Short mmCIF file of C-alpha atoms and ligand atoms in Angstrom, two decimals:
data_model
loop_
_atom_site.label_atom_id
_atom_site.label_comp_id
_atom_site.label_asym_id
_atom_site.label_seq_id
_atom_site.Cartn_x
_atom_site.Cartn_y
_atom_site.Cartn_z
CA UNK F 1 33.38 205.33 -2.96
CA UNK F 2 36.95 206.32 -2.64
CA UNK F 3 38.07 207.44 0.78
CA UNK F 4 39.15 211.07 0.70
CA UNK F 5 40.18 213.75 3.13
CA UNK F 6 40.96 217.43 2.88
CA UNK F 7 43.86 219.06 4.72
CA UNK F 8 44.57 222.77 5.06
CA UNK F 9 48.01 223.88 6.22
CA UNK F 10 49.14 227.48 6.59
CA UNK F 11 52.81 227.09 5.82
CA UNK F 12 53.51 230.69 6.84
CA UNK F 13 52.12 230.29 10.38
CA UNK F 14 54.62 228.16 12.29
CA UNK F 15 53.53 227.06 15.76
CA UNK F 16 55.50 225.81 18.79
CA UNK F 17 58.89 224.24 18.27
CA UNK F 18 58.93 220.44 18.22
CA UNK F 19 61.79 219.77 20.59
CA UNK F 20 64.27 217.31 19.19
CA UNK F 21 64.10 215.69 22.62
CA UNK F 22 60.69 214.23 21.68
CA UNK F 23 62.77 211.76 19.67
CA UNK F 24 64.68 210.54 22.75
CA UNK F 25 65.56 206.97 23.69
CA UNK F 26 65.76 204.71 26.71
CA UNK F 27 68.35 202.07 27.61
CA UNK F 28 67.79 200.03 30.75
CA UNK F 29 69.75 197.22 32.33
CA UNK F 30 67.05 194.84 31.19
CA UNK F 31 67.41 191.67 29.16
CA UNK F 32 69.75 192.24 26.22
CA UNK F 33 69.41 196.01 25.93
CA UNK F 34 72.76 196.85 27.51
CA UNK F 35 74.61 193.51 27.54
CA UNK F 36 74.61 192.00 24.04
CA UNK F 37 72.79 195.05 22.66
CA UNK F 38 74.79 198.20 23.29
CA UNK F 39 77.72 196.56 25.06
CA UNK F 40 79.61 193.37 24.23
CA UNK F 41 82.81 194.04 26.18
CA UNK F 42 86.24 194.89 24.75
CA UNK F 43 87.19 191.22 24.19
CA UNK F 44 84.24 190.46 21.89
CA UNK F 45 84.73 189.43 18.24
CA UNK F 46 81.97 191.88 17.38
CA UNK F 47 83.62 195.17 16.35
CA UNK F 48 83.50 197.49 19.33
CA UNK F 49 85.06 200.53 20.90
CA UNK F 50 85.90 199.87 24.55
CA UNK F 51 83.14 197.26 24.54
CA UNK F 52 80.44 199.36 22.82
CA UNK F 53 79.04 197.72 19.64
CA UNK F 54 79.97 199.80 16.62
CA UNK F 55 77.24 198.45 14.32
CA UNK F 56 74.66 199.59 16.85
CA UNK F 57 76.29 203.00 17.15
CA UNK F 58 76.45 203.43 13.38
CA UNK F 59 72.79 202.49 12.90
CA UNK F 60 71.64 204.80 15.68
CA UNK F 61 73.72 207.75 14.55
CA UNK F 62 71.49 207.91 11.47
CA UNK F 63 68.55 208.72 13.77
CA UNK F 64 70.12 211.82 15.37
CA UNK F 65 69.29 210.51 18.83
CA UNK F 66 68.93 213.66 20.94
CA UNK F 67 69.06 212.09 24.41
CA UNK F 68 69.42 208.68 26.02
CA UNK F 69 67.85 207.74 29.36
CA UNK F 70 69.72 205.29 31.60
CA UNK F 71 70.03 203.07 33.74
CA UNK F 72 66.26 202.48 34.17
CA UNK F 73 63.29 202.17 34.55
CA UNK F 74 62.70 199.98 37.54
CA UNK F 75 66.41 199.13 37.55
CA UNK F 76 67.26 202.75 38.39
CA UNK F 77 65.75 202.45 41.87
CA UNK F 78 67.98 199.54 42.82
CA UNK F 79 71.11 200.79 41.09
CA UNK F 80 74.00 202.03 43.21
CA UNK F 81 76.26 203.97 40.90
CA UNK F 82 79.48 203.47 42.85
CA UNK F 83 79.24 199.74 42.02
CA UNK F 84 79.72 200.67 38.37
CA UNK F 85 82.99 202.65 38.46
CA UNK F 86 86.67 201.68 38.77
CA UNK F 87 88.46 198.57 37.46
CA UNK F 88 85.88 196.18 36.03
CA UNK F 89 87.19 193.10 37.82
CA UNK F 90 86.80 194.87 41.17
CA UNK F 91 83.23 195.98 40.60
CA UNK F 92 80.73 194.22 42.86
CA UNK F 93 77.99 192.15 41.28
CA UNK F 94 74.31 192.33 42.10
CA UNK F 95 71.09 190.58 41.17
CA UNK F 96 68.76 192.36 38.79
CA UNK F 97 65.63 191.52 40.74
CA UNK F 98 63.28 193.39 38.43
CA UNK F 99 64.37 191.77 35.22
CA UNK F 100 64.90 188.02 35.19
CA UNK F 101 66.76 187.77 38.52
CA UNK F 102 70.01 187.57 36.59
CA UNK F 103 73.46 188.61 37.79
CA UNK F 104 74.56 192.12 36.89
CA UNK F 105 78.35 192.47 36.81
CA UNK F 106 78.32 196.25 36.64
CA UNK F 107 80.77 196.29 33.72
CA UNK F 108 78.61 198.89 32.03
CA UNK F 109 78.57 201.84 34.42
CA UNK F 110 78.83 205.60 34.47
CA UNK F 111 81.96 205.95 32.32
CA UNK F 112 80.70 203.45 29.76
CA UNK F 113 77.33 205.22 29.53
CA UNK F 114 78.95 208.59 29.04
CA UNK F 115 81.23 207.11 26.35
CA UNK F 116 78.16 205.65 24.63
CA UNK F 117 76.44 209.04 24.64
CA UNK F 118 79.54 210.61 23.13
CA UNK F 119 79.66 208.00 20.36
CA UNK F 120 75.96 208.50 19.61
CA UNK F 121 76.14 212.29 19.83
CA UNK F 122 73.25 212.05 22.34
CA UNK F 123 72.76 214.05 25.52
CA UNK F 124 72.72 211.97 28.69
CA UNK F 125 69.57 211.61 30.77
CA UNK F 126 70.64 209.92 34.01
CA UNK F 127 67.90 208.50 36.21
CA UNK F 128 68.82 208.56 39.91
CA UNK F 129 67.75 206.17 42.66
CA UNK F 130 65.12 207.37 45.15
CA UNK F 131 63.53 204.00 45.98
CA UNK F 132 66.57 202.35 47.60
CA UNK F 133 69.20 205.09 47.42
CA UNK F 134 70.09 208.02 49.61
CA UNK F 135 70.06 211.75 49.02
CA UNK F 136 73.83 211.74 49.53
CA UNK F 137 74.31 208.99 46.93
CA UNK F 138 72.34 210.93 44.35
CA UNK F 139 73.99 214.26 45.08
CA UNK F 140 77.45 212.66 44.91
CA UNK F 141 76.62 211.13 41.53
CA UNK F 142 75.79 214.59 40.21
CA UNK F 143 79.10 215.88 41.64
CA UNK F 144 81.07 212.96 40.20
CA UNK F 145 79.66 213.62 36.76
CA UNK F 146 79.53 217.37 36.55
CA UNK F 147 81.73 219.09 39.17
CA UNK F 148 85.08 220.73 38.49
CA UNK F 149 87.85 221.92 40.82
CA UNK F 150 88.83 219.90 43.86
CA UNK F 151 86.42 217.75 45.82
CA UNK F 152 86.29 214.08 46.88
CA UNK F 153 83.98 213.06 44.00
CA UNK F 154 86.10 214.94 41.46
CA UNK F 155 89.22 213.22 42.78
CA UNK F 156 87.48 209.85 42.49
CA UNK F 157 86.47 210.60 38.89
CA UNK F 158 90.01 211.62 38.03
CA UNK F 159 91.40 208.47 39.64
CA UNK F 160 89.10 206.56 37.28
CA UNK F 161 90.59 208.31 34.27
CA UNK F 162 88.26 211.20 33.51
CA UNK F 163 89.75 214.64 34.08
CA UNK F 164 87.10 217.07 32.85
CA UNK F 165 83.53 217.10 34.09
CA UNK F 166 80.87 215.86 31.72
CA UNK F 167 77.76 217.74 30.73
CA UNK F 168 74.57 216.09 31.95
CA UNK F 169 71.49 218.10 31.04
CA UNK F 170 68.73 215.71 32.20
CA UNK F 171 68.29 214.13 35.62
CA UNK F 172 65.53 211.80 36.78
CA UNK F 173 64.48 211.84 40.44
CA UNK F 174 63.54 208.15 40.72
CA UNK F 175 61.19 206.18 38.48
CA UNK F 176 57.59 204.98 38.84
CA UNK F 177 57.58 205.91 42.53
CA UNK F 178 53.97 204.64 42.69
CA UNK F 179 55.21 201.15 41.75
CA UNK F 180 58.63 199.54 41.37
CA UNK F 181 60.26 202.80 42.52
CA UNK F 182 59.04 202.41 46.11
CA UNK F 183 55.25 201.93 46.10
CA UNK F 184 54.79 205.42 47.51
CA UNK F 185 51.78 207.65 47.78
CA UNK F 186 51.82 210.77 45.69
CA UNK F 187 52.23 213.40 48.42
CA UNK F 188 55.01 211.45 50.13
CA UNK F 189 56.89 211.07 46.86
CA UNK F 190 56.33 214.73 45.95
CA UNK F 191 58.10 215.75 49.17
CA UNK F 192 60.94 213.32 48.45
CA UNK F 193 61.24 214.70 44.92
CA UNK F 194 61.60 218.21 46.32
CA UNK F 195 64.18 217.00 48.83
CA UNK F 196 66.33 214.93 46.45
CA UNK F 197 66.15 217.63 43.79
CA UNK F 198 67.45 220.20 46.28
CA UNK F 199 70.78 218.38 46.54
CA UNK F 200 71.14 217.70 42.84
CA UNK F 201 72.92 220.97 42.32
CA UNK F 202 73.97 222.77 39.18
CA UNK F 203 77.76 222.39 39.14
CA UNK F 204 80.46 224.07 37.08
CA UNK F 205 78.06 225.65 34.61
CA UNK F 206 76.12 222.40 34.12
CA UNK F 207 72.42 223.13 34.35
CA UNK F 208 70.23 220.19 35.32
CA UNK F 209 66.70 219.73 34.06
CA UNK F 210 65.30 217.70 36.97
CA UNK F 211 62.46 215.33 36.13
CA UNK F 212 60.17 214.06 38.88
CA UNK F 213 58.82 210.52 38.53
CA UNK F 214 55.34 211.07 37.19
CA UNK F 215 52.12 209.24 36.55
CA UNK F 216 51.18 206.44 34.23
CA UNK F 217 48.21 206.42 31.88
CA UNK F 218 45.29 208.45 33.24
CA UNK F 219 46.49 208.94 36.82
CA UNK F 220 45.84 212.68 36.80
CA UNK F 221 45.78 212.78 40.61
CA UNK F 222 49.49 211.89 40.66
CA UNK F 223 50.31 214.73 38.27
CA UNK F 224 48.22 217.08 40.37
CA UNK F 225 50.10 216.14 43.56
CA UNK F 226 53.43 216.84 41.85
CA UNK F 227 52.18 220.18 40.51
CA UNK F 228 50.72 221.17 43.88
CA UNK F 229 54.10 220.46 45.46
CA UNK F 230 55.58 223.08 43.12
CA UNK F 231 52.80 225.54 43.61
CA UNK F 232 51.12 225.19 46.99
CA UNK F 233 49.44 228.57 46.54
CA UNK F 234 47.15 227.15 43.89
CA UNK F 235 46.14 227.84 40.37
CA UNK F 236 47.99 229.94 37.80
CA UNK F 237 50.80 231.15 40.08
CA UNK F 238 54.38 230.70 39.10
CA UNK F 239 55.54 227.19 40.04
CA UNK F 240 58.71 226.80 42.11
CA UNK F 241 61.64 225.26 40.34
CA UNK F 242 62.50 222.22 42.48
CA UNK F 243 62.00 220.09 39.42
CA UNK F 244 61.56 221.40 35.91
CA UNK F 245 59.77 218.41 34.38
CA UNK F 246 57.31 215.68 35.32
CA UNK F 247 57.32 212.34 33.58
CA UNK F 248 54.50 210.24 32.19
CA UNK F 249 54.56 206.58 31.17
CA UNK F 250 52.08 205.19 28.68
CA UNK F 251 52.42 201.86 26.90
CA UNK F 252 50.32 200.62 23.97
CA UNK F 253 48.79 197.16 24.28
CA UNK F 254 46.09 195.42 22.26
CA UNK F 255 44.48 193.94 25.37
CA UNK F 256 44.89 193.67 29.14
CA UNK F 257 48.31 193.32 30.82
CA UNK F 258 47.85 189.59 31.43
CA UNK F 259 47.12 188.94 27.71
CA UNK F 260 49.05 191.48 25.70
CA UNK F 261 49.12 189.29 22.61
CA UNK F 262 51.78 188.30 20.13
CA UNK F 263 53.98 190.86 18.39
CA UNK F 264 53.62 189.14 15.03
CA UNK F 265 50.57 186.88 15.14
CA UNK F 266 47.54 189.16 15.41
CA UNK F 267 44.16 189.72 13.79
CA UNK F 268 42.96 192.82 11.97
CA UNK F 269 40.82 193.64 15.03
CA UNK F 270 43.92 193.40 17.26
CA UNK F 271 45.65 195.75 14.83
CA UNK F 272 42.89 198.37 14.99
CA UNK F 273 42.56 197.99 18.76
CA UNK F 274 46.30 198.60 19.11
CA UNK F 275 46.20 201.74 17.01
CA UNK F 276 43.16 203.02 18.90
CA UNK F 277 45.17 202.52 22.11
CA UNK F 278 48.09 204.42 20.56
CA UNK F 279 45.79 207.28 19.55
CA UNK F 280 44.56 207.50 23.16
CA UNK F 281 47.92 209.18 23.88
CA UNK F 282 46.28 212.39 22.60
CA UNK F 283 43.48 212.37 25.17
CA UNK F 284 45.93 211.35 27.94
CA UNK F 285 48.36 214.17 27.15
CA UNK F 286 45.43 216.60 27.04
CA UNK F 287 44.29 215.40 30.47
CA UNK F 288 47.70 215.81 32.12
CA UNK F 289 48.23 219.14 30.35
CA UNK F 290 44.92 220.47 31.70
CA UNK F 291 46.02 219.65 35.25
CA UNK F 292 49.42 221.24 34.67
CA UNK F 293 47.89 224.34 33.06
CA UNK F 294 45.95 224.96 36.24
CA UNK F 295 49.14 225.22 38.33
CA UNK F 296 51.42 226.52 35.62
CA UNK F 297 49.57 228.49 32.99
CA UNK F 298 52.81 229.53 31.31
CA UNK F 299 53.92 225.93 30.65
CA UNK F 300 57.21 226.34 32.49
CA UNK F 301 57.09 222.76 33.76
CA UNK F 302 57.55 220.24 30.99
CA UNK F 303 55.73 216.96 30.51
CA UNK F 304 58.28 214.25 29.73
CA UNK F 305 56.87 211.02 28.27
CA UNK F 306 59.99 209.10 29.18
CA UNK F 307 58.50 205.66 28.54
CA UNK F 308 56.17 204.92 25.64
CA UNK F 309 55.70 202.28 22.97
CA UNK F 310 54.18 198.86 22.38
CA UNK F 311 54.37 196.02 24.88
CA UNK F 312 53.65 192.47 23.64
CA UNK F 313 54.12 188.99 25.02
CA UNK F 314 57.80 188.06 24.80
CA UNK F 315 58.95 186.06 21.80
CA UNK F 316 58.30 182.35 22.41
CA UNK F 317 61.24 180.62 24.06
CA UNK F 318 62.84 183.79 25.43
CA UNK F 319 63.24 184.76 29.09
CA UNK F 320 59.94 186.37 30.21
CA UNK F 321 61.94 188.86 32.30
CA UNK F 322 63.87 190.11 29.25
CA UNK F 323 60.92 191.69 27.38
CA UNK F 324 62.27 190.75 23.96
CA UNK F 325 59.65 191.22 21.23
CA UNK F 326 59.49 191.39 17.44
CA UNK F 327 58.46 194.58 15.73
CA UNK F 328 56.16 194.80 12.72
CA UNK F 329 54.66 197.46 10.51
CA UNK F 330 51.95 197.74 13.19
CA UNK F 331 54.61 198.97 15.66
CA UNK F 332 55.92 201.43 13.08
CA UNK F 333 52.44 202.92 12.63
CA UNK F 334 52.04 203.19 16.41
CA UNK F 335 55.24 205.26 16.36
CA UNK F 336 54.17 207.48 13.46
CA UNK F 337 50.76 208.37 14.94
CA UNK F 338 52.36 208.91 18.37
CA UNK F 339 54.78 211.42 16.86
CA UNK F 340 51.89 213.27 15.24
CA UNK F 341 50.32 213.54 18.70
CA UNK F 342 53.57 214.66 20.33
CA UNK F 343 53.96 217.36 17.67
CA UNK F 344 50.48 218.65 18.40
CA UNK F 345 51.26 218.84 22.13
CA UNK F 346 54.66 220.44 21.63
CA UNK F 347 53.85 223.39 23.90
CA UNK F 348 53.70 221.19 27.04
CA UNK F 349 55.37 217.95 25.97
CA UNK F 350 59.06 218.75 25.78
CA UNK F 351 60.67 215.35 25.75
CA UNK F 352 59.87 211.67 25.18
CA UNK F 353 61.77 208.40 25.27
CA UNK F 354 60.64 205.28 23.46
CA UNK F 355 61.07 202.06 25.44
CA UNK F 356 63.62 200.76 24.58
CA UNK F 357 66.36 201.23 21.98
CA UNK F 358 67.82 197.72 21.49
CA UNK F 359 66.32 194.24 22.06
CA UNK F 360 63.67 195.36 24.57
CA UNK F 361 59.99 196.24 23.94
CA UNK F 362 59.50 198.53 20.89
CA UNK F 363 63.13 198.52 19.86
CA UNK F 364 64.88 200.27 16.99
CA UNK F 365 67.36 197.43 16.65
CA UNK F 366 67.34 193.70 17.31
CA UNK F 367 70.60 191.82 17.62
CA UNK F 368 71.36 188.13 17.39
CA UNK F 369 75.05 187.37 17.93
CA UNK F 370 76.87 189.56 15.44
CA UNK F 371 73.75 190.22 13.35
CA UNK F 372 71.82 193.44 13.50
CA UNK F 373 68.27 194.11 12.32
CA UNK F 374 66.68 197.53 11.89
CA UNK F 375 63.00 197.31 12.81
CA UNK F 376 60.14 199.07 10.97
CA UNK F 377 59.98 201.44 13.96
CA UNK F 378 63.61 202.41 13.33
CA UNK F 379 62.63 203.59 9.86
CA UNK F 380 59.87 205.84 11.20
CA UNK F 381 62.38 207.56 13.49
CA UNK F 382 64.72 208.01 10.55
CA UNK F 383 62.05 209.28 8.13
CA UNK F 384 60.71 211.72 10.73
CA UNK F 385 63.99 213.16 11.95
CA UNK F 386 63.46 216.39 9.98
CA UNK F 387 60.78 217.32 12.52
CA UNK F 388 63.41 217.61 15.26
CA UNK F 389 63.55 221.27 16.38
CA UNK F 390 61.26 222.31 13.53
CA UNK F 391 58.14 224.37 14.12
CA UNK F 392 54.84 222.56 14.11
CA UNK F 393 52.34 223.52 11.43
CA UNK F 394 48.71 222.97 12.36
CA UNK F 395 47.02 220.57 9.96
CA UNK F 396 43.28 221.19 9.67
CA UNK F 397 41.86 217.86 8.55
CA UNK F 398 38.37 217.25 7.34
CA UNK F 399 37.88 213.55 6.88
CA UNK F 400 35.01 211.89 5.12
CA UNK F 401 34.60 208.23 5.78
CA UNK F 402 38.17 207.64 6.91
CA UNK F 403 37.18 206.09 10.22
CA UNK F 404 36.94 202.35 10.57
CA UNK F 405 34.74 200.27 12.88
CA UNK F 406 36.33 197.18 14.39
CA UNK F 407 35.65 194.49 16.97
CA UNK F 408 32.39 193.14 18.30
CA UNK F 409 30.25 193.50 21.40
CA UNK F 410 32.05 195.19 24.27
CA UNK F 411 35.28 195.23 22.28
CA UNK F 412 33.74 197.26 19.48
CA UNK F 413 35.47 200.50 18.61
CA UNK F 414 35.94 203.11 15.93
CA UNK F 415 39.31 204.33 14.72
CA UNK F 416 40.15 207.43 12.68
CA UNK F 417 42.60 205.99 10.20
CA UNK F 418 44.25 209.13 8.84
CA UNK F 419 46.92 210.98 10.78
CA UNK F 420 49.03 213.85 9.45
CA UNK F 421 51.59 216.26 10.80
CA UNK F 422 53.72 218.96 9.24
CA UNK F 423 56.58 221.16 10.29
CA UNK F 424 58.92 223.76 8.89
CA UNK F 425 62.55 224.47 9.78
CA UNK F 426 64.65 227.06 7.97
CA UNK F 427 62.41 226.75 4.91
CA UNK F 428 62.46 222.94 4.93
CA UNK F 429 58.95 221.52 4.93
CA UNK F 430 58.27 217.99 6.17
CA UNK F 431 54.82 216.40 5.98
CA UNK F 432 54.20 212.99 7.57
CA UNK F 433 51.09 211.02 6.65
CA UNK F 434 49.85 207.74 8.06
CA UNK F 435 47.02 205.65 6.62
CA UNK F 436 46.08 203.13 9.30
CA UNK F 437 43.41 201.44 7.22
CA UNK F 438 44.50 197.84 6.75
CA UNK F 439 42.88 197.40 3.33
CA UNK F 440 41.84 200.71 1.77
CA UNK F 441 43.84 203.53 0.23
CA UNK F 442 42.97 207.15 0.94
CA UNK F 443 43.34 210.32 -1.11
CA UNK F 444 44.37 213.45 0.77
CA UNK F 445 43.80 216.79 -0.94
CA UNK F 446 46.04 219.41 0.58
CA UNK F 447 45.62 223.11 0.42
CA UNK F 448 49.04 224.44 1.38
CA UNK F 449 48.42 228.13 1.97
CA UNK F 450 50.62 231.12 2.47
CA UNK F 451 53.69 230.12 0.52
CA UNK F 452 55.13 228.43 -2.50
CA UNK F 453 56.19 224.84 -2.01
CA UNK F 454 58.85 223.41 -4.28
CA UNK F 455 61.12 220.40 -4.77
CA UNK F 456 58.81 217.87 -3.12
CA UNK F 457 60.16 214.35 -2.75
CA UNK F 458 58.43 211.40 -1.12
CA UNK F 459 59.29 208.26 0.81
CA UNK F 460 57.05 205.40 1.91
CA UNK F 461 57.22 202.68 4.53
CA UNK F 462 54.76 199.84 4.04
CA UNK F 463 54.64 196.07 3.64
CA UNK F 464 52.56 193.46 1.86
CA UNK F 465 50.77 192.78 5.16
CA UNK F 466 50.29 194.55 8.49
CA UNK F 467 52.49 192.01 10.26
CA UNK F 468 55.47 192.58 7.91
CA UNK F 469 58.75 192.62 9.80
CA UNK F 470 62.49 192.25 9.52
CA UNK F 471 64.62 189.49 10.99
CA UNK F 472 68.14 188.12 10.74
CA UNK F 473 68.50 186.63 7.27
CA UNK F 474 65.76 188.96 6.01
CA UNK F 475 66.71 192.34 7.49
CA UNK F 476 65.30 194.48 4.67
CA UNK F 477 61.79 193.08 4.23
CA UNK F 478 60.30 196.36 5.49
CA UNK F 479 62.37 199.39 4.48
CA UNK F 480 61.55 202.84 3.12
CA UNK F 481 61.22 203.27 -0.64
CA UNK F 482 60.87 206.36 -2.74
CA UNK F 483 57.27 207.48 -3.26
CA UNK F 484 55.76 209.32 -6.18
CA UNK F 485 52.07 208.94 -5.41
CA UNK F 486 51.46 212.68 -5.24
CA UNK F 487 50.70 215.49 -7.66
CA UNK F 488 51.11 219.20 -7.28
CA UNK F 489 48.12 220.95 -8.83
CA UNK F 490 48.29 224.03 -11.00
CA UNK F 491 46.88 227.07 -9.31
CA UNK F 492 44.83 229.84 -10.84
CA UNK F 493 46.86 232.94 -11.58
CA UNK F 494 47.19 235.09 -8.49
CA UNK F 495 46.39 232.34 -5.97
CA UNK F 496 49.09 232.10 -3.34
CA UNK F 497 49.62 228.57 -2.25
CA UNK F 498 49.81 225.04 -3.57
CA UNK F 499 47.32 222.28 -4.12
CA UNK F 500 48.74 218.85 -3.43
CA UNK F 501 47.07 215.47 -3.80
CA UNK F 502 48.54 212.42 -2.09
CA UNK F 503 47.37 208.86 -2.67
CA UNK F 504 48.19 206.85 0.44
CA UNK F 505 48.20 203.07 0.05
CA UNK F 506 46.67 200.99 2.84
CA UNK F 507 48.73 200.57 6.06
CA UNK F 508 51.42 202.99 5.01
CA UNK F 509 53.55 205.80 6.35
CA UNK F 510 54.66 208.49 3.91
CA UNK F 511 56.89 211.52 4.28
CA UNK F 512 57.04 214.41 1.82
CA UNK F 513 59.95 216.81 2.06
CA UNK F 514 60.28 220.09 0.19
CA UNK F 515 61.16 223.76 0.35
CA UNK F 516 58.75 226.47 1.27
CA UNK F 517 59.27 230.10 0.29
O1 AHR S 601 60.44 199.70 30.19
C1 AHR S 601 60.23 198.60 31.02
C2 AHR S 601 59.70 198.98 32.40
O2 AHR S 601 58.44 199.54 32.29
C3 AHR S 601 60.50 200.05 33.12
O3 AHR S 601 61.58 199.55 33.80
C4 AHR S 601 59.49 200.59 34.09
O4 AHR S 601 59.74 201.92 34.44
C5 AHR S 601 58.17 200.39 33.38
O5 AHR S 601 57.23 199.80 34.20
#
């Protein structure tokens, strides 16, 4: 029997806005993300502007990157920003102890990061150092970046060639304080977050959205400690505004941390297990949201998933500290189902950053010398960009036989293989559909109610096999194509709405764009 599902969408009942910041990115001083990825230096043969790779900028501009987090990650809590300003040949070097124990020459620093954000059209998200830095150091960094008038930090900035203050909307108060950010206990860190945040002041009209270093995975106790620190009086009262957001890190693996598996060489069971792990994001966001609701029923404090994505064993022969991995259609489908989940949690989840943009973990781009490869994940970000700042439309799915059993014994599991989300922005409708089934197509019968839908066009991302990927020499093996596997049904006279049938091939991601009126 053919696998079918029914989906009802009320196109005239838009829900919460899907912040464009859910499509944010992350660039750490790790492996070849910054050096060789974003930055090659002004003397490179690779076309660049003041050292920033222009092919990378051009590719990323097509994604409408809303914000970029930097300089870490774990690196953030050993980064001392004053080492990264002034003439490059006078900048001190350091050892990047977290990532490969390699020398960091600090040639990419504050000014270079702000120039990169300007080239990308992205808003900066600077992550400060709590683990090994001082309150003064962090507060001076905020002043250096955002203050106007006359003050020692402003004079220093001007001496380094930047007259006007920059705008920095997002500020991280440390990173993974329970781990590489200082191995702290939750209550101790919560007090530090309040203290550091106090001296990260809003300067010259710049308003900071301060993000406390939050939990990972299902550590709801950590989230609770951070919420309690904003609202000691208990449930449902208005939280204090020391920090406006709390982060969450969740990575998708097919197995345990010590055996994450290969990015490209995996079984069908590994594939399903990976996608089940990706879908667990839903339950994890619900868990953290429930805790936050208790202390902040009005959702004033945002949940910021500022690290997410797949994490595999590094590519054979590469530095284990550089976290360089290939990226297949499996990664792309992890991204597409994760976005569906983010859209559904748009009330509480205000921002997210995939780890990481270039050459590290689930990257958009892989570089090798002067070559550049767009990964399958890149194409999901591009195909989905119409959801940015659109309003989420609830999709009521009734699935019949679209779940898939996988694995054996203790590793047995069941995965729902259909995932759909929809949004509307100024009359533009975007529907995203993912069929995770490795071998079977699925038919989705839509009942689009409450409006007339016109001018539908489709695009599809798929590959001959679930491990399809792009590489130098074959950069376009997995790219979007136009898709016409849908029909708009005639409606009886007087019925208001549209019937739409979509035939999704196995392991595919499809977007349908149209106008709703
Ligand atoms: O993204 C790689 C690392 O993963 C980050 O530096 C850290 O925050 C997390 O553990």
